[in-house]
CSV table of C-alpha atoms and ligand atoms in Angstrom, one decimal:
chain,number,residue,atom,x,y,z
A,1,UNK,CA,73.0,-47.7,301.2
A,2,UNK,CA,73.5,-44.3,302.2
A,3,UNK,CA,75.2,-42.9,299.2
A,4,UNK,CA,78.0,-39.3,299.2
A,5,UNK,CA,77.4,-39.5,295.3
A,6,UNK,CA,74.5,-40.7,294.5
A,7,UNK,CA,74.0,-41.9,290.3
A,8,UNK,CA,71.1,-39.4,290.1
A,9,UNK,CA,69.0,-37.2,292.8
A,10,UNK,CA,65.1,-37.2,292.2
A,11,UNK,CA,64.4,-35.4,295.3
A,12,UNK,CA,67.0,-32.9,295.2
A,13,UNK,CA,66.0,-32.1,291.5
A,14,UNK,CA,61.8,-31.9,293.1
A,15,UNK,CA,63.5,-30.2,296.2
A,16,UNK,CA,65.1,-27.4,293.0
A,17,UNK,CA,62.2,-27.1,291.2
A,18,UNK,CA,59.5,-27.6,293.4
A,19,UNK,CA,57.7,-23.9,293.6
A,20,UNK,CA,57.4,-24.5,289.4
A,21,UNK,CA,56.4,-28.3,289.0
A,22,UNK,CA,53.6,-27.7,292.4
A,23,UNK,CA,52.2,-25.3,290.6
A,24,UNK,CA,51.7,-26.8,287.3
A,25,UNK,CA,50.1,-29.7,288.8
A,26,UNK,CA,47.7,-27.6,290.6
A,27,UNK,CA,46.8,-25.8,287.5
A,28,UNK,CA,45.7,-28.9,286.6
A,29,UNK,CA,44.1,-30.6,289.3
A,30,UNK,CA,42.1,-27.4,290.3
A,31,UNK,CA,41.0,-27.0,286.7
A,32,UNK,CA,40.5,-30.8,286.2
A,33,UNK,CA,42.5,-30.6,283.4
A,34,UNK,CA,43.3,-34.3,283.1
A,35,UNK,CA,43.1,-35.7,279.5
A,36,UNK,CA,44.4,-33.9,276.4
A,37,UNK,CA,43.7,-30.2,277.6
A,38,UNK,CA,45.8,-26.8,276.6
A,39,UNK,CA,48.8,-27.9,278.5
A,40,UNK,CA,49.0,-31.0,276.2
A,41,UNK,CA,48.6,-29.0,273.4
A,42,UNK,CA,51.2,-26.2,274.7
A,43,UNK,CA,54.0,-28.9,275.6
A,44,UNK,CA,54.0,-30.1,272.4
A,45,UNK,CA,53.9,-26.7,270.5
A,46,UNK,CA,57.0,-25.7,272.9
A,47,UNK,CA,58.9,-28.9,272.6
A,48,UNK,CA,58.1,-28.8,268.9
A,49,UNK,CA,60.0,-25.2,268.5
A,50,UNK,CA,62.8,-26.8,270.7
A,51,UNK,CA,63.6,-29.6,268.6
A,52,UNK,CA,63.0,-27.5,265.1
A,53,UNK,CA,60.4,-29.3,263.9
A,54,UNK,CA,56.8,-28.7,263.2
A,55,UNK,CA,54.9,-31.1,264.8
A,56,UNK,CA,55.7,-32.9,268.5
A,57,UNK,CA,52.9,-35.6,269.5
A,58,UNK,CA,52.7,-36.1,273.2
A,59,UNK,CA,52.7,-39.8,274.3
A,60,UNK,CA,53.1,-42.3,277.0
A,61,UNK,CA,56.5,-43.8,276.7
A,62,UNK,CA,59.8,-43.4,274.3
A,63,UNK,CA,58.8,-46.9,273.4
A,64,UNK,CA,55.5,-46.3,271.7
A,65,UNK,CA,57.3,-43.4,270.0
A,66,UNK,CA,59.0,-45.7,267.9
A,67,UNK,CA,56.4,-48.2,267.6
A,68,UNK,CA,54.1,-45.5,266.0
A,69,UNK,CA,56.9,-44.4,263.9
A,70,UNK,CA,57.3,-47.4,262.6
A,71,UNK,CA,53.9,-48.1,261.8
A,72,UNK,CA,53.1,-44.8,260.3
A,73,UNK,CA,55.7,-45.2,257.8
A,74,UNK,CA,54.0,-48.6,257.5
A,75,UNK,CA,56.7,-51.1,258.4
A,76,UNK,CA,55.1,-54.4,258.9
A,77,UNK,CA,55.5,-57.9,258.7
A,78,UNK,CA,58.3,-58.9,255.6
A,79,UNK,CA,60.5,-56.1,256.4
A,80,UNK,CA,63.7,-55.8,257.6
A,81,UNK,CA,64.8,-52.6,260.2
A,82,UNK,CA,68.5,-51.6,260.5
A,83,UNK,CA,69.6,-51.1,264.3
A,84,UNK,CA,72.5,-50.4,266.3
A,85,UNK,CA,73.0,-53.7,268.7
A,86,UNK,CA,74.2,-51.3,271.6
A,87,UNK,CA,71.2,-49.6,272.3
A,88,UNK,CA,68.2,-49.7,274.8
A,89,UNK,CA,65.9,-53.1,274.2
A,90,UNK,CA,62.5,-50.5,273.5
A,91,UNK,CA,64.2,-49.9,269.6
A,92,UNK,CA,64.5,-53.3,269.1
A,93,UNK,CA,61.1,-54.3,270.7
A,94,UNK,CA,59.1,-52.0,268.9
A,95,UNK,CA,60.3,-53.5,265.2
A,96,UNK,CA,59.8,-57.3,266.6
A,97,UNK,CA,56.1,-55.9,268.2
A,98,UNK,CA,55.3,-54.4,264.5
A,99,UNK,CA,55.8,-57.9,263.2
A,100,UNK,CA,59.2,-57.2,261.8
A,101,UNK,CA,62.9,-58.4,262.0
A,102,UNK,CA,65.1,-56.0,263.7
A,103,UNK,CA,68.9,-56.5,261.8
A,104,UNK,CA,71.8,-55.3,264.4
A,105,UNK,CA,74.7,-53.9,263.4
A,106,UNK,CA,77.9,-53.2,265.3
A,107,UNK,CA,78.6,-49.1,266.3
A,108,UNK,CA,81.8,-47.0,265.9
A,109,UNK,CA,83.8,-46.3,269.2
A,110,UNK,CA,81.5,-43.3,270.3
A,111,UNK,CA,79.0,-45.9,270.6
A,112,UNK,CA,76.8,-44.8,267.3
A,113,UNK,CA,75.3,-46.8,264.6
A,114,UNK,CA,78.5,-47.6,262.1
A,115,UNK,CA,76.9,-46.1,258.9
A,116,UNK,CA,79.4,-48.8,256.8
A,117,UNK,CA,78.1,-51.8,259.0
A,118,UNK,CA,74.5,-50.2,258.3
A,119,UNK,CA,75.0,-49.5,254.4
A,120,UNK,CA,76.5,-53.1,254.1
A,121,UNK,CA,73.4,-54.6,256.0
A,122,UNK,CA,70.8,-53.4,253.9
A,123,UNK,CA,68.6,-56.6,251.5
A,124,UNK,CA,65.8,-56.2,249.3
A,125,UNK,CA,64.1,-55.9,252.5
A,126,UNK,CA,65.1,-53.6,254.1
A,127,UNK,CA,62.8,-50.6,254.8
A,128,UNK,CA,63.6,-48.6,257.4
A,129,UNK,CA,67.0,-47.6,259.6
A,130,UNK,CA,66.8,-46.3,263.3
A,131,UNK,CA,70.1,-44.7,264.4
A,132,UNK,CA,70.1,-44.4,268.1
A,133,UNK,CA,71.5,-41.0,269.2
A,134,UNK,CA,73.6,-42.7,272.7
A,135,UNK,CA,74.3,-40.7,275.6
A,136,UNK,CA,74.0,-37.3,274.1
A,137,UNK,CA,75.3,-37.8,271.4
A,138,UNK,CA,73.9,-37.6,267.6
A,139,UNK,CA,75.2,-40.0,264.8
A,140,UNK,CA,76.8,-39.5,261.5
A,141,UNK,CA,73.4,-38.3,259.9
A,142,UNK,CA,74.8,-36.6,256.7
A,143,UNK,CA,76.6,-40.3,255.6
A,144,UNK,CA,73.3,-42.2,257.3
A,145,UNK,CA,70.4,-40.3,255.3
A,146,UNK,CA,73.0,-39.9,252.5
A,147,UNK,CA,72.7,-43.9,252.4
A,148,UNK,CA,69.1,-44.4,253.0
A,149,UNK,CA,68.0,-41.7,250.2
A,150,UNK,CA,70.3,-44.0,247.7
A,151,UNK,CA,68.6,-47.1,248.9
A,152,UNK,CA,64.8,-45.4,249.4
A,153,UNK,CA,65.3,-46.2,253.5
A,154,UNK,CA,62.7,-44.5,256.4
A,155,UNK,CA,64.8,-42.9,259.1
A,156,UNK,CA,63.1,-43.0,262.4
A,157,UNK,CA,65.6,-41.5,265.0
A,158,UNK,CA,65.9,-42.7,268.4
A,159,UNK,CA,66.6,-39.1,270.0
A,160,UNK,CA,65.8,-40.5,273.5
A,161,UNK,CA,69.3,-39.9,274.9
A,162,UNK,CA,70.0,-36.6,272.8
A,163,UNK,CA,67.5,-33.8,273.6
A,164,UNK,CA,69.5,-30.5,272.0
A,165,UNK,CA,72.2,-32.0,271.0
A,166,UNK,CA,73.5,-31.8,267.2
A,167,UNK,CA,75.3,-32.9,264.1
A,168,UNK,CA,76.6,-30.4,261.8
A,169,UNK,CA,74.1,-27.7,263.3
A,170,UNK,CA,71.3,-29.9,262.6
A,171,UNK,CA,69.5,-30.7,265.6
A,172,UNK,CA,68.3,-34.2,266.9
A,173,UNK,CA,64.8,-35.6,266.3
A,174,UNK,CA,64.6,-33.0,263.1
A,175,UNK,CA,66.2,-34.5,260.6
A,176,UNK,CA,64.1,-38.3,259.9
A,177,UNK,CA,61.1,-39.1,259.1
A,178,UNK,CA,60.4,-39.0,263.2
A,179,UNK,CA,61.6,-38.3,266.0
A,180,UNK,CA,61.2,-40.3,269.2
A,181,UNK,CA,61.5,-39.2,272.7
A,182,UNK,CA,61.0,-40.3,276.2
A,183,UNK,CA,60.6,-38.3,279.4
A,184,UNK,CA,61.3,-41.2,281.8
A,185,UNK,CA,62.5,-39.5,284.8
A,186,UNK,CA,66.3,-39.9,284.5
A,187,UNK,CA,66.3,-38.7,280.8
A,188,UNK,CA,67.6,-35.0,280.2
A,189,UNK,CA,63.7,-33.4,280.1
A,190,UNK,CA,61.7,-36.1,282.5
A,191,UNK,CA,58.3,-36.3,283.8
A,192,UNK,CA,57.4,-38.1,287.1
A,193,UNK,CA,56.6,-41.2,285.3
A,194,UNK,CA,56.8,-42.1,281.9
A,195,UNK,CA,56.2,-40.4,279.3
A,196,UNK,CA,57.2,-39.6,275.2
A,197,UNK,CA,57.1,-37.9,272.2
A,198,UNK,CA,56.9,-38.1,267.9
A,199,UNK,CA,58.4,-35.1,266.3
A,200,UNK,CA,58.2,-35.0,263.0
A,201,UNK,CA,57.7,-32.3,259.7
A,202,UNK,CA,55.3,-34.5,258.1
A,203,UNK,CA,51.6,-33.5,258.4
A,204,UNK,CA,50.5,-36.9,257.7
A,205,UNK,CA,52.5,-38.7,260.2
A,206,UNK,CA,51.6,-36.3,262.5
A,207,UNK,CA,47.5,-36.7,262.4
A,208,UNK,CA,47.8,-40.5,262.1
A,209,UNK,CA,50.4,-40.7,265.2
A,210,UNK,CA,47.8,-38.4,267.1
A,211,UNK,CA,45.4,-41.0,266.4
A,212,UNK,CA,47.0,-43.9,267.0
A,213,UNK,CA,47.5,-42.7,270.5
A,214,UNK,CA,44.0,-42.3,271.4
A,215,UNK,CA,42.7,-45.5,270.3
A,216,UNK,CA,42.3,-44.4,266.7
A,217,UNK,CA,39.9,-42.1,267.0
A,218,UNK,CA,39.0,-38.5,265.5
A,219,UNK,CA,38.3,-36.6,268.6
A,220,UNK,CA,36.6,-34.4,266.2
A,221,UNK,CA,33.9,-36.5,264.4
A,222,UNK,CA,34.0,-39.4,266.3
A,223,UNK,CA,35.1,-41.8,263.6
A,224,UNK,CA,37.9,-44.8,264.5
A,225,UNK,CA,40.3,-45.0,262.0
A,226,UNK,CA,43.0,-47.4,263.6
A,227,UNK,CA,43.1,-50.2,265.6
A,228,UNK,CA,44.8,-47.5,267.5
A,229,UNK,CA,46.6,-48.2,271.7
A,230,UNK,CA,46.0,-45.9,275.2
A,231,UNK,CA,49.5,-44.1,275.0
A,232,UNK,CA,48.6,-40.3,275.8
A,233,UNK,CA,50.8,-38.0,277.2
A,234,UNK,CA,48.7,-37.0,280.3
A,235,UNK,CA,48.0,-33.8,280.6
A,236,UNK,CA,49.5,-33.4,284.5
A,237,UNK,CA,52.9,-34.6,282.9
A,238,UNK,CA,53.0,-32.3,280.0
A,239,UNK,CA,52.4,-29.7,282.4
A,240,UNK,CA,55.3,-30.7,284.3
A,241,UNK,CA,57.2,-30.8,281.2
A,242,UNK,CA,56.3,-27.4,279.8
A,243,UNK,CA,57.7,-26.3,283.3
A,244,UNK,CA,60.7,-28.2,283.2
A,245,UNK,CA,61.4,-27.3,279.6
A,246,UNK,CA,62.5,-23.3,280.6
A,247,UNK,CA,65.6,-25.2,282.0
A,248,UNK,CA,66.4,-27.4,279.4
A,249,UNK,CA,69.0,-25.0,277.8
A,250,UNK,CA,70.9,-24.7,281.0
A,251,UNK,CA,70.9,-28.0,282.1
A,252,UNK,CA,72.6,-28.4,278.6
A,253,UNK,CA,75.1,-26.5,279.4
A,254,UNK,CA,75.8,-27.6,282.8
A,255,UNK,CA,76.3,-31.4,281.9
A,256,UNK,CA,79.1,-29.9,279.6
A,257,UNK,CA,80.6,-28.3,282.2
A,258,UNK,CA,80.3,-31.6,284.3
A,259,UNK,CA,82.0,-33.5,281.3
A,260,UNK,CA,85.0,-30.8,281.3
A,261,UNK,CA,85.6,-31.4,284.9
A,262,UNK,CA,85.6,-35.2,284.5
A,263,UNK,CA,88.2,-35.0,281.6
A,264,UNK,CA,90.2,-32.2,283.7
A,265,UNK,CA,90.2,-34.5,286.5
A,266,UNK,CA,90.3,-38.2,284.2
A,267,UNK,CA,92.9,-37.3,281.5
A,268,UNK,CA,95.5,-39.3,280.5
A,269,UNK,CA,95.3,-42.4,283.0
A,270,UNK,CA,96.6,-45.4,281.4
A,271,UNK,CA,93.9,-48.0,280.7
A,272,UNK,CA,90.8,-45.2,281.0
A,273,UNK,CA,89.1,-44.2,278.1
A,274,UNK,CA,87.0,-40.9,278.7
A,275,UNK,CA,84.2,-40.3,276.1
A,276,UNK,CA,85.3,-37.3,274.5
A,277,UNK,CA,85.1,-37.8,270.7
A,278,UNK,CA,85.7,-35.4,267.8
A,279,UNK,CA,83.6,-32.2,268.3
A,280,UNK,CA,83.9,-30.3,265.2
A,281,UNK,CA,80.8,-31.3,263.8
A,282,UNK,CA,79.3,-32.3,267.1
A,283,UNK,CA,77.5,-30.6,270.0
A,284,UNK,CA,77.0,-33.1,272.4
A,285,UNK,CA,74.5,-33.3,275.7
A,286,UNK,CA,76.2,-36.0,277.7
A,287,UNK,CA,72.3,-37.6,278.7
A,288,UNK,CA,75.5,-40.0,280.2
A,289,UNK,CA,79.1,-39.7,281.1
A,290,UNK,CA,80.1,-43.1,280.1
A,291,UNK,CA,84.0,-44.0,280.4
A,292,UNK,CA,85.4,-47.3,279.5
A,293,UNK,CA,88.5,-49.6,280.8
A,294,UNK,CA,89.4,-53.2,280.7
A,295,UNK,CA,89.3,-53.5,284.4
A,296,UNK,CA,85.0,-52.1,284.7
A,297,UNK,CA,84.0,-54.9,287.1
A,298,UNK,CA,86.6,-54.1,289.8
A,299,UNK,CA,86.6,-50.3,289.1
A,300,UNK,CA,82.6,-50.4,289.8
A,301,UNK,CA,83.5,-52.3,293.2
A,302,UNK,CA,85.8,-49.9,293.8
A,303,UNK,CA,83.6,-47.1,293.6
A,304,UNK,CA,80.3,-48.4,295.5
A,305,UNK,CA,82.9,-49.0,298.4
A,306,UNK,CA,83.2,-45.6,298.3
A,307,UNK,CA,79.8,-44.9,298.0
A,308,UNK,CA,79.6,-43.7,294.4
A,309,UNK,CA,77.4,-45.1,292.7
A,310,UNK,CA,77.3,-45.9,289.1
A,311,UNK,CA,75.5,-47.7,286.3
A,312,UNK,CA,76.4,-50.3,284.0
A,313,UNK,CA,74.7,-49.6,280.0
A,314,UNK,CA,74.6,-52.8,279.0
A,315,UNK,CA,76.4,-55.5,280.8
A,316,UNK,CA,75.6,-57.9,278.0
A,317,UNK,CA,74.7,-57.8,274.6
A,318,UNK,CA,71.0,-57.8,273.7
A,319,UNK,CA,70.9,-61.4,271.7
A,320,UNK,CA,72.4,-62.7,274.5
A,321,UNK,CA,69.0,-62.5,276.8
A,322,UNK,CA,68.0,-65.9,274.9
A,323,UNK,CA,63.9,-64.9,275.8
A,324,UNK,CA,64.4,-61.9,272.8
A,325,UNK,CA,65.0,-64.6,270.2
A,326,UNK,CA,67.5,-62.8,268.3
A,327,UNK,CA,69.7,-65.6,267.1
A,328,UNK,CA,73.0,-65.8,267.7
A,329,UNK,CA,75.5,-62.5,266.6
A,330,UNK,CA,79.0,-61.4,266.8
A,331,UNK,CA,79.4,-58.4,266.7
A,332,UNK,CA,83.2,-57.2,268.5
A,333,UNK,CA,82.6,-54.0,268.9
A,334,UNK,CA,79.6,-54.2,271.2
A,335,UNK,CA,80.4,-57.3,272.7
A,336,UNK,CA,83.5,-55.1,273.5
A,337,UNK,CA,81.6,-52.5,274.7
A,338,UNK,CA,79.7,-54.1,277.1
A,339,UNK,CA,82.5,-55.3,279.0
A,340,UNK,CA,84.1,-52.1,279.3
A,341,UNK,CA,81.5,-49.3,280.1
A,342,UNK,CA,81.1,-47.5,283.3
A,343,UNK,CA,78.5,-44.1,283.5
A,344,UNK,CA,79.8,-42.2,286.3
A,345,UNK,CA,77.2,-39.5,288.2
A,346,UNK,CA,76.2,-37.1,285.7
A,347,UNK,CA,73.2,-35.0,286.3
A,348,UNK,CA,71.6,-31.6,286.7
A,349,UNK,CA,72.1,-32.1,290.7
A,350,UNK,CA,76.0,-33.1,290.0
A,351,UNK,CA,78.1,-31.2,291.8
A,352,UNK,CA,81.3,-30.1,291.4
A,353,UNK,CA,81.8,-31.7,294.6
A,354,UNK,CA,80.7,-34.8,293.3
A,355,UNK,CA,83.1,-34.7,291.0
A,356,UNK,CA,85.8,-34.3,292.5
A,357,UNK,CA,85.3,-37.2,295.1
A,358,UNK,CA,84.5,-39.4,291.9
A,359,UNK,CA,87.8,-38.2,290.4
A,360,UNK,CA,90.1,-39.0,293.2
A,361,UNK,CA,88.3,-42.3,294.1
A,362,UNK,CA,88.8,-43.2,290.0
A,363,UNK,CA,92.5,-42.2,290.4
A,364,UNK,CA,92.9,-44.0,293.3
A,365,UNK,CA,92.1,-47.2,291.6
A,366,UNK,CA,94.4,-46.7,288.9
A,367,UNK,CA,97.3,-45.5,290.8
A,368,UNK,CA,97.2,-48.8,292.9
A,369,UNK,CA,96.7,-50.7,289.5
A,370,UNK,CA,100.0,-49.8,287.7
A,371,UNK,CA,101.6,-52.5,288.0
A,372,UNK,CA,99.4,-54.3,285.0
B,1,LIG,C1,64.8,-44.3,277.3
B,1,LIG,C2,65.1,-44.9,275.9
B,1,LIG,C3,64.0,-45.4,275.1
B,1,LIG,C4,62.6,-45.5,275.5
B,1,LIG,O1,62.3,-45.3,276.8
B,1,LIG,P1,60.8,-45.4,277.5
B,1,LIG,O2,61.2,-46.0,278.8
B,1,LIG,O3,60.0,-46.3,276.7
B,1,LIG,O4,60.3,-44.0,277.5
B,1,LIG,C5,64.3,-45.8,273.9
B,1,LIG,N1,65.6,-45.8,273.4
B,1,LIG,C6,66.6,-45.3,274.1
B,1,LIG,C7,68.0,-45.3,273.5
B,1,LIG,C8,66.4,-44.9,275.4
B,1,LIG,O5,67.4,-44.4,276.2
């Protein structure tokens, strides 16, 4: 399907960016700079200064970011790890992979981890807590560390959806124990394959993450120190990233102004709720654009025979995939959620054009929908 507003545009974004990301590739290849070189090293010094922190760890998915987190703050079998139940399966996969049980909790109506639902969830147990910073947008994190300091609680953050975005002018991935990121290509910074990060203040966690990643061993003297995994950042991608990075900032910006367009064009239709949530103490990316009404299915219909297309973040709840094993929850808000959520076209390669076709097509629907 050919479409006029296509979800996302990798070839456009290459097509944008292409005199930058060739040449950082062949800086590599030419040099044969493949495995842990200076562009490694100069990615994660960059990325480190970006996210305010003093230590980023290149490595090979979002996923194993939060696996190594968890084991270097040495979760293991016997503990218990706080989640949000609307979030990507990698957070919960990486606590069930480190031999422990993930506990989901329901989120607040901006789609964060409800710190109450958290606070009331924690057992002798517990050990850790992972708020998941969705779609751009941090969580509470003055009430959530507030809570985990009172109850001696690791916070690994799940900043994979929230690259520069912040909570009370602290910034995301700076203010746990970790940081995680991934640089899958359809997240905010992404590589041409997958690819992740640790960012984190703590020396410690820092050297045995850098490990971990490299099969446990000291590059240095040649001693294995952990049964350690193959999850590098390659070098190619970091230097691709370090590229990409410069741009960061204004692709910020831009999605914002996406967003503003969207609630210009969105406001006040009966039955639509646009996610635009109290932004006092908030700066958010929008990683997504996600909207929400009662009549998702037939909206999404709508909109692919229009050729928009769109993308559905989750159509069911996680416990409900019977192969993850996680018993069987109720939790109203996600449940709620997941029948409900629609993420219109929101990228870099947006256009205000775009927009505007999504905007009448979405007031279309509703218009011929009044009657209910
Ligand atoms: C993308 C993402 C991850 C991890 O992604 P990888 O594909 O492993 O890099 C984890 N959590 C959330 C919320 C994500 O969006």
């Amino acid at each position: 399907m050919e479409w006029k507003v296509p979800f996302v545009d990798a070839k456009q974004h290459y097509r944008r960016l292409k005199a930058e990301i060739d040449a950082a590739i062949s800086d590599c290849l030419t040099g044969g700079d493949l495995i842990c070189r200076h562009h490694l090293e100069d990615f994660e010094a960059h990325f480190a200064a970006f996210v305010g922190v003093k230590y980023a760890i290149g490595l090979n998915s979002g996923y194993h970011a939060l696996e190594f987190s968890l084991r270097a703050a040495g979760i293991g079998p016997g503990d218990q790890v706080v989640v949000p139940a609307h979030t990507f399966v990698a957070t919960v996969s990486a606590i069930v992979n480190c031999g422990s049980q993930p506990v989901l909790v329901d989120v607040c109506e901006d789609f964060n981890l409800d710190p109450a639902a958290f606070e009331a969830a924690i057992t002798p147990r517990t050990k850790a807590v992972i708020p998941v910073h969705l779609n751009g947008r941090v969580c509470e994190m003055d009430r959530i560390m507030k809570i985990s300091d009172r109850h001696g609680l690791v916070v690994i953050e799940d900043a994979c959806q929230s690259l520069g975005a912040s909570h009370k002018g602290k910034k995301a991935g700076s203010i746990g124990l970790t940081g995680c990121w991934s640089f899958y290509p359809f997240k905010l910074l992404g590589g041409f394959g997958d690819g992740g990060a640790i960012t984190t203040n703590d020396p410690r966690v820092a050297r045995m993450v850098t490990l971990l990643r490299y099969n446990g061993e000291d590059r240095k003297t040649g001693e294995y120190h952990y049964h350690g995994q193959t999850a590098l950042l390659d070098n190619v991608q970091a230097a691709v990233l370090d590229a990409k990075l410069h741009h960061v900032a204004d692709w910020i910006n831009y999605r914002r102004k996406i967003a503003e367009l969207y609630r210009a064009g969105l406001d006040r239709i009966p039955g639509l709720t646009l996610p635009h949530f109290s932004q006092s103490e908030h700066f958010d990316v929008f990683q997504n654009y996600v909207v929400r009404t009662k009549h998702r299915d037939r909206l999404r219909e709508h909109l692919t025979r229009k050729a928009i297309e769109t993308l559905v973040s989750w159509p069911k709840p996680m416990w409900h995939h019977k192969g993850l094993a996680l018993g069987d929850l109720h939790l109203s808000v996600t449940e709620r959620i997941c029948r409900e959520v629609l993420s219109l076209p929101m990228s870099a390669e947006t256009t205000t054009e775009h927009v505007n076709i999504t905007v009448r097509a979405v007031r279309d629907f509703f218009a011929t929908r009044s009657a209910d």
